[in-house]
Structure formats: structure tokens, C-alpha cells
Amino acid sequence: MMVALVLIFVGLFILGAPIAVALGATSLFNTQVFETISLSSFTKVATNGFNSYLLVACPLFTFAGDIMAKGGISRRLINVAKLGFGNITGGLGIVTIIACMIFAAISGTGSATVSAIGLIMIPEMVKAHYDRSYGTCMVAIGGAIGTMIPPSVCMVVYATTAGVSLTSMFTAGIPAGILFGFALIVYCYISSKRKGYVPDAKVKRSFKETLHIWIDAIPAILVPVVILGSIYSGICTPTESAALGCLIGVIVSVFIYKEVNLKILPYLAMHAMTISAPVMFIISMSAGFGSILSIEQVPAKVASMILSITENKIVLLLIINVIYLIMGTFMETNAAIILTVPILLPIVTAVGVSPVHFGIVTIINLAIGFVTPPLGANLFMASAIGGVPLNKLAKDIWPWIGMAVAALLLITYIPELVLFLPRIMGYTV
């Protein structure tokens, strides 16, 4: 029976059916032919799948990220980053990566980060004689940090799927994103020195200009501070913080910076729902499909099979990393999390891996998949924004991927690099 279900699902996926449709059609086939679960039971389980308070944060964080990307916040954050790093070797590149890290703490998604930072920084780097493909690759992989540093929509989906604390995930994501960004900065500095990307010595700012930049950026800087601070202080739940982020985004973008018109807010709200609805649909169908797998004890059988091959934690994590790196190149991140975590999580916890640590490793793997040829989603977006052919980016992105994988392996095999912060703050890991 399971062979038939797998063949149907894979066949639909290859034919181009959306993940949710493939899952739903496969599940409905089971209810009618094999009757592992009744249609009414499947419907009930599927409906309960997205009946989660945490998932309300997905459209809210998406809306907040959209409005802040259009509200001039990214430009002001970049101006601040230039003050500290603009006058060193590879300074504009380092500013780009730092801007991606800061904007990630606002947008919650990789695509928004690529768009908001790339539209500003790629032309600036080209003007400073950086190779266009080099700068575009940098923005593409820098955008991947958007899924790691909280608030992250992927973390919301993982926490819901794995049943772990979202606050713990957010807290562990901070050092993970910083370490990932630092690895990119190291490569940027070394490669810029080799390529001769030196700063323009003529660019100097007076005290008055510097002060104006800082004052102008205060509202932008306060946005991630308020959003994350409200969570870690216990004032708001992550979902409430997402709603707070929407309110702050509107206030800053519409009334302070005045770069967003009130008339486009309904459009942005509709866009957020349009992006979030497929995620909810996937979660719903995967819940129903998961109930069929559970009745047939598929996760337990897969876990037993893998553990019979090896119970070595190092080997298991290496295998899972390879699986996720490949999967991330062709499958949407949230769909990959929903499909694989119920199967793989019991395996890694059986060998002593923390669910929070595994969540961070999973998200970083899939984030790297965003920029891995041939189908990395961020590469397509960066190609369009930077005006660089996709095949050119596919060749030039590999050194960046190498540094990203090095950061991934450090986090995979030294879990305290990301777990120390939630432990210090008293969260469950």
C-alpha cells in the first residue's frame, strides 16, 4: 500500500502538481481505496492541522516584512552599516551582508531580504567597480539569513510541526544567523582583498552628516528591537509580537518615513495572505497524510531502518545534512519541513540531538538550498534583480556555498554554538 501511495505522490510532484495538491490527492486515494482512514476522519485531522495559534504569525510577519521593505527602512539600515564598515576592504560587501542580517530580523523571509537589500546594494557595488555577478551572489546568499534570524516564518512552521517552543527556536536562531553571516563576511573580506575591492578614500562624512544618519535610522533600528524584545521580555507571545510588528511597520513606513501610502495597505495584506495560504494548505494536507503514515507506523519503520544501519550521531547528521541540501534545491522550504520533520525528528532525538538544535540545522540546510544550483529560488530572484544570467550565478555562487556549508557543519557538530543562548535565558532546548 505505501509503495502505491509514494508512487502516486512522486508522480504528481514530477508532473508539476503543487505539494499540497499531491498530498491531498494521495490521501484521498487512500481513503477511497485502502481505507486506512475514513474520509470524515481525514477531513477532521486536516482541519485541525492548521488550527494553531502559532500559525497566525505567518501572514502577520509576512505583512510586516512587506511594508517595511517598501517603507525605506532597508535604506536607512544600510546607511548606518556604511558608517562602521564602508571604509574597509570589501566594505560595501560587508555592509550588504550586515544589512541582510539586520533586515532578516524585520522581514522573516529570505525573498524579502534579497529584494529589499539587492535593489539598493547591487547598483552601489557595481558603481564601486565590484563585479556584478559577485555582488549578486552575495545578496542571494545573504538573503538566506532571512530564514535563520528571528522572526522567521520557517521557524514558526518548524515549531508547529515539531511541537517545540517557538521562543526557544527564535533565541537559538540569533547566534546561528550571526555565525552564518560572519562566515560570509570572512569570505567577502578575503575575496575582496584578492580582487582589489578597496574603499573609496574620498568618501568621508562630517559629524553633522553622521549624526543625521543615526537620527534618521532610529525608528528603523527600533523595529527589530521592539519585535524581539517584546518576545524575550515575556510581554508578548510570538504571534502577538507579529501583530505588533505590523502596527510598528505601518507607523514607521506610513507616518514617520512617509514612503508608503495608506492606499496600498489592503494590497500588502492581500499579498501576505496569498503567500501564507499555500503554507496553510500544505500544513493541512500534510496533517491528514501524516495521520495515514502514523496509522501505518511508517515513521517508526523508517527510523528503525535508518538506526539499524548506523546509530552514530555524526554519520546520521551528515546523512541528514546531505538529504536536506539536495531537497532544498527543488522543494519549497516550508513544504520540506512539514514533510520530513515528523519522520526525521524521532531518529535524531533517539541519538540525543535536541529538537531545537535539529530545527536550526534543518532551516540552515534548506536556506543553503535557496542558492544551490540548479533550482535555488534565491538565485532566480537575485538574477532578476541584479540583471545577471542565471547560468553565470550558478558558476560563481559555489565559493559562497562553501563558506555557508562550513558554518553549517560547525553548528551541526557543536550544538552549544546555538543552544547556549536559549539555555542562558532559561528556555527549553
XYZ file of C-alpha atoms in Angstrom:
429
model
C 0.000 0.000 0.000
C 2.698 2.503 0.995
C 4.562 1.838 -2.244
C 1.432 2.788 -4.192
C 0.962 5.989 -2.162
C 4.596 7.003 -2.614
C 4.405 6.392 -6.371
C 1.223 8.480 -6.651
C 2.716 11.332 -4.637
C 6.046 11.334 -6.514
C 4.246 11.031 -9.857
C 2.035 14.041 -9.135
C 5.032 16.031 -7.907
C 7.033 15.251 -11.064
C 4.041 16.258 -13.205
C 4.150 19.685 -11.550
C 1.279 19.402 -9.088
C 1.682 21.654 -6.026
C 2.880 19.827 -2.910
C -0.444 20.367 -1.120
C -2.437 19.011 -4.078
C -0.158 15.965 -4.362
C -0.524 15.262 -0.636
C -4.295 15.758 -0.678
C -4.880 13.630 -3.785
C -2.694 10.830 -2.412
C -4.525 10.922 0.925
C -7.956 10.923 -0.718
C -6.891 7.953 -2.869
C -6.048 6.132 0.352
C -9.404 6.926 1.957
C -11.272 5.543 -1.053
C -9.133 2.535 -1.992
C -7.203 1.310 1.060
C -9.484 2.853 3.704
C -6.677 3.266 6.231
C -8.628 6.250 7.484
C -12.198 7.362 6.766
C -12.884 10.487 4.723
C -14.544 12.192 7.690
C -11.565 11.423 9.946
C -9.138 12.692 7.305
C -11.134 15.924 6.957
C -11.140 16.441 10.720
C -7.393 15.837 11.029
C -6.645 18.090 8.043
C -8.754 20.906 9.503
C -7.062 20.597 12.882
C -3.669 20.701 11.140
C -3.704 24.457 10.642
C -5.839 25.253 13.678
C -2.804 26.597 15.533
C -2.436 29.953 17.247
C 1.259 29.986 16.281
C 0.458 29.867 12.567
C -1.348 33.203 12.752
C 2.153 34.694 12.943
C 2.923 33.616 9.339
C 0.746 36.154 7.473
C 1.428 38.797 10.130
C 5.232 38.567 9.821
C 4.875 38.476 6.014
C 2.777 41.650 6.029
C 5.203 43.383 8.395
C 8.154 42.416 6.200
C 6.424 43.636 3.047
C 5.552 47.053 4.396
C 8.993 47.579 5.935
C 10.725 46.554 2.698
C 8.795 49.276 0.885
C 8.999 51.857 3.673
C 12.621 52.960 3.360
C 13.766 51.002 6.402
C 16.303 48.904 4.483
C 17.971 52.009 3.007
C 18.428 53.609 6.427
C 19.853 50.407 7.918
C 22.348 50.278 5.035
C 23.393 53.883 5.686
C 24.150 53.036 9.325
C 26.129 49.928 8.336
C 28.212 52.040 5.937
C 29.336 54.266 8.807
C 31.070 51.362 10.509
C 32.234 49.206 7.595
C 32.111 51.308 4.432
C 35.759 52.372 4.595
C 37.485 48.990 4.861
C 38.480 46.440 2.230
C 35.340 44.884 0.805
C 33.366 47.384 2.852
C 30.329 47.572 0.573
C 30.127 43.776 0.518
C 30.367 43.576 4.290
C 27.704 46.288 4.562
C 25.474 44.208 2.271
C 25.798 41.107 4.452
C 25.240 43.026 7.686
C 22.227 44.761 6.138
C 20.834 41.322 5.218
C 21.305 40.181 8.825
C 19.582 43.244 10.268
C 16.764 43.219 7.737
C 16.261 39.498 8.418
C 15.280 40.492 11.951
C 12.467 42.527 10.406
C 11.208 40.642 7.364
C 11.228 36.980 8.464
C 11.690 35.720 4.899
C 14.623 35.245 2.548
C 12.865 36.562 -0.560
C 12.001 39.896 1.095
C 15.622 40.278 2.231
C 17.004 39.618 -1.267
C 14.582 42.114 -2.783
C 14.950 44.915 -0.209
C 18.748 44.782 0.051
C 19.551 43.766 -3.517
C 17.697 46.628 -5.171
C 19.850 49.096 -3.231
C 23.221 47.399 -2.804
C 23.822 45.704 -6.160
C 23.842 49.028 -8.091
C 26.021 50.567 -5.361
C 28.569 47.748 -5.603
C 28.629 47.943 -9.401
C 29.210 51.705 -9.158
C 32.175 50.960 -6.854
C 33.602 48.582 -9.538
C 32.554 45.325 -7.865
C 31.866 42.534 -10.328
C 28.091 42.448 -10.845
C 27.856 38.670 -10.549
C 29.958 38.719 -7.345
C 27.633 41.274 -5.733
C 24.505 39.480 -6.903
C 25.723 36.153 -5.477
C 26.437 37.912 -2.192
C 22.890 39.270 -1.980
C 21.413 35.886 -2.917
C 23.176 34.013 -0.125
C 22.816 36.929 2.296
C 19.062 36.683 1.777
C 19.193 33.127 3.113
C 19.860 34.618 6.558
C 16.239 35.813 6.463
C 15.110 32.299 7.380
C 17.530 31.980 10.317
C 17.423 35.184 12.334
C 14.073 35.673 14.061
C 11.337 36.439 13.418
C 11.376 33.658 10.811
C 8.312 32.182 9.126
C 10.219 28.903 8.665
C 10.805 28.726 12.411
C 7.072 29.192 13.013
C 6.329 26.260 10.699
C 9.042 24.081 12.286
C 7.904 24.854 15.839
C 4.326 23.967 14.901
C 5.345 20.757 13.130
C 7.831 19.574 15.762
C 5.870 20.753 18.796
C 8.763 22.770 20.244
C 8.862 26.226 21.789
C 8.927 28.956 19.151
C 10.665 31.298 21.588
C 13.438 28.714 22.017
C 13.776 28.468 18.237
C 13.909 32.245 17.871
C 16.557 32.517 20.589
C 18.750 29.792 19.051
C 18.355 31.413 15.635
C 20.151 34.589 16.716
C 23.640 33.058 17.198
C 23.046 30.769 14.206
C 22.335 33.717 11.907
C 25.244 35.717 13.296
C 27.679 32.816 12.801
C 26.387 32.228 9.269
C 26.724 35.934 8.466
C 30.230 36.063 9.975
C 31.340 33.199 7.699
C 30.108 35.181 4.676
C 31.889 38.332 5.923
C 35.171 36.421 6.259
C 34.923 35.206 2.672
C 33.877 38.671 1.499
C 36.922 40.276 3.113
C 39.394 37.682 1.789
C 37.982 37.631 -1.742
C 37.654 41.440 -1.886
C 41.317 41.796 -0.942
C 42.250 39.378 -3.693
C 40.040 41.138 -6.249
C 41.163 44.616 -5.195
C 37.821 45.934 -3.968
C 39.269 48.737 -1.879
C 37.159 51.527 -0.337
C 36.945 54.978 -1.831
C 39.210 57.077 0.409
C 37.399 60.244 -0.673
C 34.135 59.179 0.944
C 34.124 60.855 4.351
C 31.228 62.217 6.367
C 31.141 65.152 8.707
C 29.938 64.818 12.274
C 26.688 66.525 11.271
C 26.067 64.040 8.426
C 26.869 61.093 10.687
C 24.509 62.353 13.376
C 21.742 62.865 10.820
C 22.132 59.289 9.538
C 21.872 57.874 13.079
C 18.867 60.000 13.999
C 17.107 59.156 10.727
C 17.709 55.436 11.325
C 16.459 55.319 14.934
C 12.888 54.229 14.016
C 14.294 51.554 11.666
C 16.664 50.234 14.346
C 13.901 50.192 16.956
C 11.674 47.929 14.824
C 13.574 44.627 15.402
C 14.402 45.695 18.969
C 10.713 46.137 19.830
C 9.564 42.995 17.983
C 12.160 40.666 19.526
C 12.323 42.484 22.856
C 8.593 42.047 23.375
C 9.012 38.283 22.936
C 12.066 37.751 25.129
C 10.789 40.029 27.873
C 7.624 37.951 28.108
C 5.377 40.897 27.252
C 4.117 39.281 24.028
C 3.823 35.820 22.576
C 5.459 35.404 19.143
C 2.046 35.740 17.491
C 1.233 38.908 19.415
C 4.693 40.225 18.550
C 3.941 39.622 14.860
C 0.812 41.769 15.181
C 2.879 44.406 16.991
C 5.381 44.304 14.117
C 2.587 45.048 11.643
C 1.469 48.042 13.691
C 5.024 49.389 14.040
C 5.656 48.812 10.335
C 2.629 50.897 9.416
C 3.561 53.681 11.852
C 7.210 53.869 10.723
C 6.663 53.410 6.974
C 3.490 55.478 6.572
C 3.627 58.172 9.234
C 7.337 58.631 10.094
C 9.243 57.962 6.867
C 6.144 58.603 4.705
C 7.349 56.298 1.927
C 4.269 54.063 1.908
C 0.757 55.248 1.047
C -2.171 54.034 3.143
C -3.914 53.042 -0.087
C -1.536 50.117 -0.705
C -2.054 48.532 2.737
C -5.003 46.390 1.546
C -2.853 45.173 -1.357
C 0.001 44.269 1.018
C -2.437 42.481 3.327
C -3.808 40.503 0.386
C -0.257 39.699 -0.736
C 0.596 38.398 2.752
C -2.476 36.161 2.718
C -1.697 34.972 -0.806
C 1.792 33.898 0.296
C 0.616 32.351 3.572
C -2.422 30.485 2.239
C -0.398 27.831 0.349
C 1.613 27.201 3.533
C -1.608 26.650 5.484
C -2.898 24.351 2.733
C 0.321 22.316 2.815
C 0.130 22.044 6.617
C -3.496 20.920 6.420
C -2.901 18.231 3.796
C 0.323 17.063 5.434
C -1.524 16.623 8.741
C -4.021 14.324 7.035
C -1.288 12.485 5.144
C 0.731 12.238 8.349
C -2.157 10.546 10.133
C -2.143 7.846 7.444
C 1.609 7.386 7.847
C 1.216 7.188 11.627
C -1.508 4.533 11.427
C 0.748 2.517 9.143
C 3.686 3.211 11.545
C 5.798 4.500 8.647
C 7.876 6.990 10.722
C 8.717 4.263 13.227
C 9.654 1.831 10.456
C 11.847 4.412 8.688
C 13.533 5.308 11.981
C 14.144 1.659 12.773
C 15.575 1.042 9.301
C 17.980 4.000 9.453
C 19.061 3.263 13.017
C 19.718 -0.357 12.049
C 22.272 0.941 9.524
C 24.020 3.275 11.949
C 23.385 4.808 15.354
C 26.427 7.049 15.093
C 25.226 10.608 15.665
C 27.947 12.121 13.459
C 27.099 9.891 10.499
C 23.344 10.362 10.931
C 23.613 14.131 10.978
C 25.891 14.079 7.936
C 23.368 11.948 6.017
C 20.501 14.243 7.009
C 22.507 17.325 6.001
C 23.100 15.867 2.535
C 19.409 14.966 2.186
C 18.300 18.473 3.142
C 20.905 20.223 0.973
C 19.616 18.310 -2.050
C 15.952 18.711 -1.111
C 16.355 22.446 -0.584
C 17.320 22.972 -4.235
C 13.930 21.881 -5.604
C 11.369 21.948 -2.783
C 9.778 24.925 -1.043
C 11.251 25.261 2.454
C 8.068 25.068 4.485
C 6.862 22.070 2.498
C 10.193 20.285 3.096
C 9.946 20.966 6.841
C 6.367 19.718 7.083
C 7.057 16.553 5.082
C 10.350 15.468 6.642
C 10.417 16.611 10.267
C 7.802 14.098 11.543
C 9.955 11.309 10.089
C 13.475 12.549 10.861
C 12.936 14.163 14.264
C 12.335 10.850 16.121
C 15.516 9.491 14.557
C 17.792 12.305 15.724
C 16.213 12.592 19.163
C 16.842 8.852 19.600
C 20.580 9.549 19.392
C 20.440 12.541 21.728
C 20.005 15.514 19.389
C 17.984 18.424 20.772
C 14.804 19.186 18.763
C 15.713 22.892 18.840
C 19.230 22.186 17.547
C 17.820 19.915 14.843
C 15.395 22.662 13.844
C 18.213 25.162 13.382
C 20.248 22.641 11.364
C 17.210 21.858 9.205
C 16.480 25.514 8.472
C 20.120 26.350 7.643
C 20.321 23.379 5.269
C 17.193 24.426 3.441
C 18.354 28.065 3.407
C 21.549 26.985 1.631
C 19.319 25.113 -0.797
C 17.808 28.503 -1.708
C 21.024 29.372 -3.546
C 22.225 25.954 -4.694
C 22.028 25.327 -8.469
C 20.197 24.285 -10.489
C 16.922 25.345 -8.840
C 17.818 27.608 -5.899
C 14.884 30.030 -5.507
C 17.025 32.938 -4.284
C 19.235 32.634 -7.364
C 16.251 33.259 -9.635
C 15.205 36.343 -7.682
C 18.752 37.690 -7.413
C 19.275 37.087 -11.132
C 16.232 39.201 -11.944
C 17.208 41.981 -9.519
C 20.910 42.062 -10.436
C 20.495 41.577 -14.176
C 22.924 38.645 -14.231
C 22.211 35.468 -16.265
C 21.283 32.522 -14.072
C 23.990 30.279 -15.545
C 26.617 32.881 -14.585
C 25.363 32.985 -10.981
C 25.243 29.188 -10.885
C 29.017 29.120 -11.544
C 30.006 31.983 -9.245
C 27.923 31.041 -6.188
C 29.968 27.966 -5.179
C 32.637 29.681 -3.017
C 29.828 31.345 -1.050
C 28.087 27.989 -0.662
C 31.380 26.512 0.584
C 31.572 29.060 3.411
C 27.899 28.517 4.213
C 28.415 24.758 4.457
C 31.429 25.322 6.739
C 29.182 27.350 9.071
C 26.516 24.637 8.834
C 28.962 21.893 9.844
C 30.177 23.931 12.828
C 26.606 24.403 14.026
C 25.752 20.751 13.317
C 28.589 19.270 15.341
C 28.978 21.942 18.028
C 25.355 22.417 19.146
C 26.277 24.726 22.027
C 27.130 27.391 19.455
C 23.382 27.944 19.074
C 21.946 26.382 22.243
C 23.930 28.441 24.749
C 21.676 31.492 24.381
C 18.330 29.758 24.994
C 19.957 27.894 27.923
C 21.164 31.187 29.444
C 17.694 32.681 29.039
C 16.091 29.651 30.682
C 14.238 28.267 27.651
C 13.740 24.572 26.973
C 16.054 23.073 24.359
